[in-house]
Short mmCIF file of C-alpha atoms and ligand atoms in Angstrom, two decimals:
data_model
loop_
_atom_site.label_atom_id
_atom_site.label_comp_id
_atom_site.label_asym_id
_atom_site.label_seq_id
_atom_site.Cartn_x
_atom_site.Cartn_y
_atom_site.Cartn_z
CA MET A 171 22.46 -9.29 10.77
CA ALA A 172 19.00 -11.63 10.98
CA GLY A 173 15.97 -9.66 9.45
CA SER A 174 12.34 -10.28 10.91
CA ARG A 175 9.09 -11.77 8.74
CA VAL A 176 5.36 -11.83 9.80
CA LEU A 177 4.94 -15.00 11.26
CA GLY A 178 1.45 -14.39 11.48
CA THR A 179 -1.53 -12.93 10.99
CA GLY A 180 -5.43 -12.67 12.07
CA HIS A 181 -8.48 -10.94 12.29
CA TYR A 182 -11.65 -10.39 13.79
CA LEU A 183 -15.02 -8.76 11.81
CA PRO A 184 -18.16 -7.74 13.40
CA PRO A 185 -21.02 -9.77 12.33
CA LYS A 186 -23.77 -7.32 11.90
CA VAL A 187 -23.59 -6.65 8.17
CA VAL A 188 -25.13 -2.60 7.06
CA THR A 189 -25.58 -2.53 3.84
CA ASN A 190 -26.70 1.17 1.04
CA PHE A 191 -29.64 1.06 2.32
CA ASP A 192 -29.47 0.97 6.20
CA VAL A 193 -27.15 2.79 5.79
CA MET A 194 -30.23 5.70 3.90
CA GLN A 195 -31.95 5.60 6.78
CA MET A 196 -29.19 7.10 8.91
CA MET A 197 -28.11 10.06 6.09
CA GLU A 198 -29.15 11.81 2.67
CA THR A 199 -27.58 9.61 0.25
CA THR A 200 -28.87 6.77 -1.86
CA ASN A 201 -27.11 3.57 -3.42
CA GLU A 202 -26.69 4.84 -6.29
CA PHE A 203 -24.36 7.11 -5.31
CA ILE A 204 -22.39 4.71 -2.82
CA VAL A 205 -21.70 2.95 -5.33
CA GLU A 206 -21.04 5.11 -8.74
CA ARG A 207 -18.58 7.18 -6.06
CA THR A 208 -17.26 4.93 -3.60
CA GLY A 209 -17.70 0.69 -5.13
CA VAL A 210 -18.88 0.03 -1.30
CA HIS A 211 -21.57 -3.01 -0.59
CA ARG A 212 -22.13 -3.41 2.36
CA ARG A 213 -19.86 -3.35 5.66
CA ARG A 214 -19.35 -4.10 8.88
CA HIS A 215 -20.58 -1.59 12.03
CA ALA A 216 -20.49 -3.48 15.81
CA GLU A 217 -22.94 -3.13 18.49
CA ALA A 218 -22.57 0.19 20.48
CA GLY A 219 -21.06 -2.15 23.41
CA VAL A 220 -18.37 -2.90 21.10
CA SER A 221 -14.69 -1.39 21.78
CA ALA A 222 -11.00 -1.13 19.51
CA THR A 223 -10.21 -3.04 22.15
CA ASP A 224 -12.44 -5.64 22.45
CA LEU A 225 -12.20 -5.35 17.90
CA ALA A 226 -8.82 -5.99 17.96
CA VAL A 227 -8.18 -8.70 21.08
CA PRO A 228 -9.75 -12.17 18.65
CA ALA A 229 -7.76 -10.79 16.18
CA CYS A 230 -3.95 -10.80 17.67
CA GLU A 231 -6.02 -13.72 19.39
CA ALA A 232 -5.61 -15.13 16.37
CA ALA A 233 -2.27 -14.05 14.60
CA VAL A 234 -0.21 -14.96 18.35
CA ALA A 235 -1.49 -18.74 16.79
CA ASP A 236 -1.53 -18.80 13.77
CA ALA A 237 3.18 -17.24 14.32
CA GLY A 238 2.55 -21.20 16.45
CA LEU A 239 3.32 -18.85 19.98
CA GLU A 240 1.78 -17.76 22.84
CA MET A 241 0.88 -14.50 23.66
CA SER A 242 3.42 -14.81 26.49
CA ASP A 243 5.73 -15.27 23.80
CA ILE A 244 5.19 -11.23 22.65
CA ASP A 245 7.54 -8.90 23.69
CA LEU A 246 6.44 -5.57 21.71
CA LEU A 247 3.10 -3.96 21.33
CA ILE A 248 2.33 -1.81 19.21
CA PHE A 249 -1.75 -0.58 18.58
CA ASN A 250 -2.63 2.05 15.57
CA THR A 251 -6.75 3.51 16.02
CA ILE A 252 -8.06 6.67 15.70
CA THR A 253 -10.68 5.49 17.10
CA PRO A 254 -8.83 4.90 20.73
CA ASP A 255 -11.04 3.22 23.20
CA HIS A 256 -10.62 6.57 25.78
CA ALA A 257 -9.00 9.73 24.97
CA ASP A 258 -6.51 8.98 26.96
CA PRO A 259 -4.01 7.35 27.71
CA GLY A 260 -3.63 4.83 24.93
CA SER A 261 -5.39 2.49 23.68
CA GLY A 262 -1.91 -0.02 23.56
CA PHE A 263 -2.21 -0.61 27.19
CA PHE A 264 -6.46 -1.64 27.28
CA LEU A 265 -4.91 -4.63 24.69
CA GLN A 266 -1.83 -5.28 26.45
CA ALA A 267 -4.59 -5.94 29.99
CA ARG A 268 -6.91 -7.73 27.92
CA LEU A 269 -4.01 -9.87 25.92
CA GLY A 270 -1.98 -10.86 29.49
CA VAL A 271 0.90 -9.70 28.86
CA PRO A 272 2.17 -7.07 31.59
CA GLY A 273 5.18 -5.69 31.79
CA ILE A 274 6.20 -5.58 27.68
CA ALA A 275 6.64 -2.22 26.19
CA VAL A 276 3.33 -0.67 24.40
CA MET A 277 3.54 1.87 21.55
CA ASP A 278 -0.01 3.41 20.42
CA ILE A 279 0.64 4.98 16.51
CA LYS A 280 -1.16 7.56 14.89
CA GLU A 281 -0.81 7.12 11.62
CA GLN A 282 -4.49 6.10 10.11
CA CYS A 283 -4.45 3.63 7.14
CA CYS A 284 -1.29 3.85 7.18
CA GLY A 285 -0.92 1.84 11.36
CA LEU A 286 0.36 -1.53 10.02
CA LEU A 287 2.78 -0.39 7.75
CA TYR A 288 4.18 1.88 10.51
CA GLY A 289 4.15 -0.56 12.51
CA MET A 290 5.71 -3.27 10.44
CA ALA A 291 8.11 -1.10 10.23
CA ILE A 292 9.06 -0.83 14.25
CA ALA A 293 8.72 -3.58 15.03
CA ASP A 294 11.17 -5.01 11.84
CA SER A 295 13.74 -2.20 13.17
CA PHE A 296 13.47 -3.15 16.88
CA ILE A 297 14.00 -7.50 16.14
CA ARG A 298 16.88 -6.27 13.79
CA THR A 299 18.35 -4.23 16.31
CA GLY A 300 17.73 -7.09 19.05
CA ARG A 301 15.17 -5.09 20.48
CA ALA A 302 12.23 -7.33 21.08
CA ARG A 303 12.09 -10.42 19.44
CA HIS A 304 7.82 -11.02 18.43
CA ALA A 305 6.23 -8.48 18.17
CA LEU A 306 2.46 -7.45 17.51
CA VAL A 307 1.14 -5.13 15.10
CA ALA A 308 -2.52 -4.18 15.86
CA CYS A 309 -5.04 -2.22 14.48
CA SER A 310 -8.24 -1.78 15.70
CA GLU A 311 -11.78 0.46 14.39
CA VAL A 312 -14.73 0.95 15.26
CA LEU A 313 -16.12 3.92 12.38
CA SER A 314 -19.59 3.27 12.73
CA LYS A 315 -19.37 5.43 16.10
CA ARG A 316 -17.45 8.31 14.72
CA ILE A 317 -20.74 7.88 11.63
CA ASP A 318 -22.19 12.04 10.98
CA GLY A 319 -25.05 11.81 8.57
CA SER A 320 -25.37 15.48 8.68
CA TYR A 321 -24.64 17.67 5.17
CA ASP A 322 -20.91 18.06 5.31
CA GLY A 323 -20.13 14.51 7.46
CA ARG A 324 -21.77 12.13 5.07
CA ASN A 325 -19.16 11.96 2.12
CA ILE A 326 -16.85 9.86 3.83
CA ALA A 327 -20.10 8.53 6.45
CA ILE A 328 -21.08 5.75 3.66
CA LEU A 329 -17.23 4.85 2.53
CA LEU A 330 -16.94 3.86 7.10
CA GLY A 331 -17.24 0.29 8.39
CA ASP A 332 -15.41 -1.23 11.32
CA GLY A 333 -12.73 -5.19 11.82
CA ALA A 334 -9.53 -5.24 13.30
CA GLY A 335 -6.65 -7.16 12.29
CA ALA A 336 -2.77 -7.74 13.49
CA ALA A 337 0.39 -10.02 12.47
CA VAL A 338 3.40 -11.15 14.56
CA VAL A 339 6.77 -10.25 13.29
CA GLY A 340 9.85 -12.68 14.69
CA PRO A 341 13.68 -13.12 13.76
CA CYS A 342 14.87 -14.73 10.28
CA ASP A 343 17.14 -16.11 8.70
CA GLU A 344 16.03 -16.92 6.17
CA PRO A 345 17.84 -14.67 3.39
CA GLY A 346 15.70 -12.85 1.07
CA ARG A 347 12.77 -14.45 3.38
CA GLY A 348 10.51 -11.68 4.95
CA ILE A 349 10.48 -7.66 5.08
CA LEU A 350 12.89 -7.10 3.12
CA TYR A 351 11.78 -3.16 2.59
CA THR A 352 10.40 -0.72 3.78
CA ALA A 353 9.69 3.22 3.67
CA LEU A 354 7.95 5.89 5.29
CA HIS A 355 6.40 9.03 4.28
CA ALA A 356 4.22 12.28 5.26
CA ASP A 357 3.26 15.81 4.42
CA GLY A 358 1.87 17.46 7.09
CA SER A 359 0.43 20.71 5.10
CA ASN A 360 -2.49 18.00 3.83
CA ALA A 361 -3.50 17.10 8.27
CA GLU A 362 -6.79 19.55 7.30
CA SER A 363 -7.81 18.01 4.49
CA LEU A 364 -9.12 15.24 6.49
CA TYR A 365 -8.90 15.63 10.84
CA THR A 366 -11.20 15.82 13.38
CA ALA A 367 -10.98 19.00 14.97
CA ALA A 368 -11.71 18.52 18.34
CA PRO A 369 -11.58 17.97 21.19
CA GLY A 370 -7.52 20.22 21.26
CA SER A 371 -5.75 22.25 22.74
CA ALA A 372 -5.64 24.37 18.69
CA LEU A 373 -9.11 25.98 19.53
CA GLY A 374 -8.41 29.03 20.77
CA GLN A 375 -10.17 28.31 24.23
CA MET A 376 -9.57 27.11 27.36
CA GLN A 377 -10.93 23.83 27.33
CA MET A 378 -9.84 20.81 24.31
CA VAL A 379 -14.13 20.46 23.73
CA THR A 380 -17.22 22.98 24.46
CA HIS A 381 -21.03 21.80 23.54
CA GLU A 382 -20.87 24.43 20.70
CA ASP A 383 -17.65 22.30 19.43
CA ILE A 384 -20.40 19.45 19.59
CA ASP A 385 -22.96 21.86 18.67
CA ALA A 386 -20.88 22.55 15.50
CA GLY A 387 -20.21 19.44 14.34
CA ARG A 388 -16.38 19.81 15.08
CA VAL A 389 -16.38 17.01 16.73
CA HIS A 390 -16.50 14.72 13.59
CA PHE A 391 -13.90 13.37 10.76
CA ARG A 392 -14.75 16.24 8.30
CA MET A 393 -12.90 15.68 4.55
CA ASP A 394 -12.62 17.73 1.48
CA GLY A 395 -13.49 14.44 -0.87
CA LYS A 396 -10.95 15.58 -3.64
CA THR A 397 -7.34 16.59 -2.58
CA VAL A 398 -8.16 12.99 -0.83
CA PHE A 399 -8.58 10.71 -3.51
CA VAL A 400 -5.86 12.32 -6.05
CA ASN A 401 -3.27 12.71 -3.52
CA GLY A 402 -4.80 8.87 -2.27
CA VAL A 403 -3.79 7.86 -5.43
CA ALA A 404 -0.67 10.28 -6.62
CA ARG A 405 0.36 9.55 -3.29
CA MET A 406 -0.41 5.12 -3.68
CA SER A 407 0.98 5.27 -7.23
CA GLU A 408 4.66 6.33 -6.36
CA ALA A 409 4.97 4.02 -3.27
CA VAL A 410 4.04 1.61 -5.61
CA VAL A 411 7.03 1.86 -8.47
CA GLU A 412 10.06 3.07 -4.95
CA ALA A 413 9.28 0.02 -3.96
CA LEU A 414 9.73 -1.74 -7.36
CA ASP A 415 12.32 0.32 -8.01
CA ALA A 416 14.39 0.66 -5.00
CA ASN A 417 14.15 -3.47 -4.84
CA GLY A 418 15.54 -3.67 -8.73
CA LEU A 419 12.00 -5.26 -8.51
CA THR A 420 9.24 -5.05 -12.06
CA LEU A 421 5.01 -5.30 -11.57
CA ASP A 422 6.29 -9.28 -13.43
CA ASP A 423 7.69 -10.24 -9.77
CA LEU A 424 5.39 -9.26 -7.94
CA ASP A 425 2.46 -12.15 -6.18
CA VAL A 426 0.10 -9.23 -4.78
CA LEU A 427 -0.45 -5.81 -4.39
CA ILE A 428 -2.38 -4.74 -0.97
CA PRO A 429 -3.45 -1.13 -1.03
CA HIS A 430 -5.12 0.62 2.08
CA GLN A 431 -8.97 0.17 0.76
CA ALA A 432 -9.82 3.80 0.84
CA ASN A 433 -12.78 3.98 -2.15
CA LEU A 434 -13.29 1.48 -5.48
CA ARG A 435 -12.62 4.44 -8.01
CA MET A 436 -9.39 5.36 -6.10
CA LEU A 437 -8.45 1.64 -6.11
CA GLU A 438 -9.42 1.58 -10.33
CA ALA A 439 -7.05 5.45 -11.16
CA ILE A 440 -3.74 3.62 -9.49
CA ILE A 441 -4.55 0.42 -10.78
CA GLU A 442 -4.27 2.45 -14.20
CA GLN A 443 -1.27 4.88 -13.51
CA ILE A 444 0.72 2.53 -12.94
CA GLY A 445 -0.15 -0.20 -15.21
CA ALA A 446 -1.17 -3.48 -12.79
CA PRO A 447 -2.27 -6.70 -13.86
CA PRO A 448 -6.20 -6.28 -11.85
CA GLU A 449 -5.91 -9.00 -11.36
CA LYS A 450 -3.09 -8.86 -8.78
CA VAL A 451 -4.63 -7.27 -6.40
CA PHE A 452 -6.42 -7.38 -3.29
CA ILE A 453 -9.98 -5.80 -3.34
CA ASN A 454 -11.94 -6.83 0.14
CA VAL A 455 -13.35 -2.20 -0.27
CA GLU A 456 -17.17 -4.35 -1.67
CA ASP A 457 -17.93 -5.77 1.53
CA HIS A 458 -16.01 -4.23 3.32
CA GLY A 459 -15.85 -0.70 3.06
CA ASN A 460 -13.14 1.58 4.21
CA MET A 461 -11.85 0.70 7.89
CA ALA A 462 -9.25 2.33 8.08
CA SER A 463 -6.18 0.96 9.80
CA ALA A 464 -7.90 -2.78 10.25
CA CYS A 465 -8.00 -1.94 6.62
CA LEU A 466 -4.09 -3.66 5.58
CA PRO A 467 -3.61 -6.40 7.65
CA ILE A 468 -7.16 -7.28 7.34
CA ALA A 469 -6.51 -7.93 3.61
CA LEU A 470 -3.18 -9.58 4.29
CA ASP A 471 -4.72 -12.02 6.86
CA GLN A 472 -8.59 -12.42 3.82
CA ALA A 473 -5.83 -13.21 0.87
CA ARG A 474 -3.72 -15.66 3.23
CA GLN A 475 -6.86 -17.39 4.55
CA GLN A 476 -7.81 -17.15 0.47
CA GLY A 477 -4.63 -18.63 -0.93
CA MET A 478 -3.92 -15.30 -2.74
CA VAL A 479 -0.49 -15.23 -0.72
CA ALA A 480 1.05 -18.34 -0.23
CA ASP A 481 4.42 -19.17 1.89
CA GLY A 482 7.40 -18.03 -0.57
CA SER A 483 4.41 -15.27 -2.06
CA LEU A 484 6.96 -11.34 -3.03
CA VAL A 485 3.98 -8.84 -1.97
CA LEU A 486 4.35 -5.10 -1.37
CA LEU A 487 1.35 -3.09 1.21
CA VAL A 488 0.71 0.23 0.36
CA GLY A 489 -0.94 2.38 2.27
CA PHE A 490 -2.10 6.11 2.54
CA GLY A 491 -3.95 8.32 4.36
CA SER A 492 -4.64 11.68 7.19
CA GLY A 493 -1.36 13.35 8.14
CA LEU A 494 -1.39 12.73 4.99
CA VAL A 495 0.81 10.02 5.36
CA TRP A 496 1.98 6.82 2.80
CA ALA A 497 3.64 3.79 3.10
CA SER A 498 4.73 0.96 2.21
CA ALA A 499 6.54 -2.68 3.27
CA LEU A 500 7.72 -5.13 0.39
CA LEU A 501 7.40 -8.78 2.14
CA ARG A 502 7.97 -11.97 0.85
CA MET A 503 6.00 -14.78 2.90
C1 COA B 691 -16.27 11.28 -0.78
C2 COA B 691 -16.08 10.77 -2.07
C3 COA B 691 -16.79 9.22 -3.16
C4 COA B 691 -16.87 12.49 -1.94
O1 COA B 691 -16.99 12.00 -3.99
P1 COA B 691 -17.56 14.17 -4.60
O2 COA B 691 -17.17 14.37 -5.90
O3 COA B 691 -15.19 14.42 -4.22
O4 COA B 691 -17.70 15.06 -3.36
P2 COA B 691 -17.72 16.78 -2.34
O5 COA B 691 -18.27 16.53 -0.54
O6 COA B 691 -16.71 17.37 -3.40
O7 COA B 691 -19.42 16.12 -2.76
C5 COA B 691 -19.60 16.13 -4.43
C6 COA B 691 -21.33 16.66 -4.93
O8 COA B 691 -21.73 14.77 -3.49
C7 COA B 691 -22.95 14.66 -2.56
N1 COA B 691 -21.99 14.63 -1.78
C8 COA B 691 -21.22 14.08 -1.35
N2 COA B 691 -21.23 13.45 -0.36
C9 COA B 691 -23.01 12.48 -0.31
C10 COA B 691 -23.19 11.44 -0.22
N3 COA B 691 -23.39 10.20 0.94
N4 COA B 691 -24.52 11.38 -1.35
C11 COA B 691 -25.20 12.35 -1.82
N5 COA B 691 -24.58 12.68 -2.32
C12 COA B 691 -23.35 12.93 -2.03
C13 COA B 691 -22.47 16.44 -1.69
O9 COA B 691 -23.37 17.04 -1.41
C14 COA B 691 -22.42 17.10 -3.24
O10 COA B 691 -22.75 17.59 -4.29
P3 COA B 691 -24.02 19.32 -4.38
O11 COA B 691 -22.44 20.84 -5.04
O12 COA B 691 -24.84 19.69 -4.65
O13 COA B 691 -23.04 20.14 -2.82
C15 COA B 691 -15.15 11.15 -2.98
O14 COA B 691 -14.57 12.43 -2.45
C16 COA B 691 -14.40 10.40 -3.01
O15 COA B 691 -13.85 9.25 -2.76
N6 COA B 691 -13.34 10.84 -1.67
C17 COA B 691 -11.65 9.98 -1.62
C18 COA B 691 -12.05 9.51 -0.56
C19 COA B 691 -12.02 8.77 0.91
O16 COA B 691 -11.21 8.05 -0.07
N7 COA B 691 -11.72 8.93 2.02
C20 COA B 691 -10.30 7.84 2.81
C21 COA B 691 -9.46 7.63 2.93
S1 COA B 691 -8.24 6.94 3.05
#
């Protein structure tokens, strides 16, 4: 049975750079705290009129062009975001309309920072079984619209950046090339360690959201930072070891490790825990902050543009996000 591979990647970042000193105008925090705890120096924030779909369109166009295809070659669109254009339907439908590919299958997935990895695994399965030929996996976040500078919200607000990335997955007949392995995991028992309560049907009231929910901050991210930090380091480290063991590989065999860019301190802890050579680990969190699902596809595209990932490179992507969800994908480019 033929496999699949990443045929093209693309990304888009909004132009406005927001430094930690700009963030200090939005909430009570300091440059020292942000740099020391997160390693982030700057991130991009979109203008008010920009949606997740607006950011995704140029990323998708770039990925399809990079694959040497036309948009009309795409027959499966998978979209992941935690900053949807509207409450419903899924943003994938709005993106489909903008990309001009009516009639194809569209899936909205909500895997937070693991959107690319779950999306790639779905695309790989669909292509292997002949259900699809060219899948476009897009991840886009306008997290600047979810900044809560209150005492309860600032621990995560300092991390957040905007951006979009996409990958085209298509058939591959070359043995040993392509998407060699994916592993998908989750643990819903810790879902409330990073979540947004409202709007929701589990609020014990007749409405999905009330003025009181807004006033009480239930519409904002609430994060138990320590639980997320500890789990993020443990799960991403385990995911690296699992993927290598399952494929009979060691870190020496890998050309590049691309982890989800949650926080520089988490990445440093993972590097130490697994004993990875730092020069093999792609890191851009200092410049872009945490862009949730957009981190991994943007990192993969930037690593290719910078020459760190080339044709033939063995690349391991690992992700972790709220859910809790974690995953990996091993690619021979
Ligand atoms: C966010 C993070 C840096 C916060 O560090 P922390 O030590 O866990 O922070 P806590 O929320 O426990 O707060 C510790 C202190 O720092 C303060 N603090 C939190 N955020 C702050 C901010 N932005 N600026 C200044 N002080 C802040 C708190 O108020 C608290 O002070 P207090 O003890 O006087 O009340 C850290 O938890 C972390 O990196 N977690 C993982 C985050 C992550 O990667 N999330 C994305 C997952 S994909």
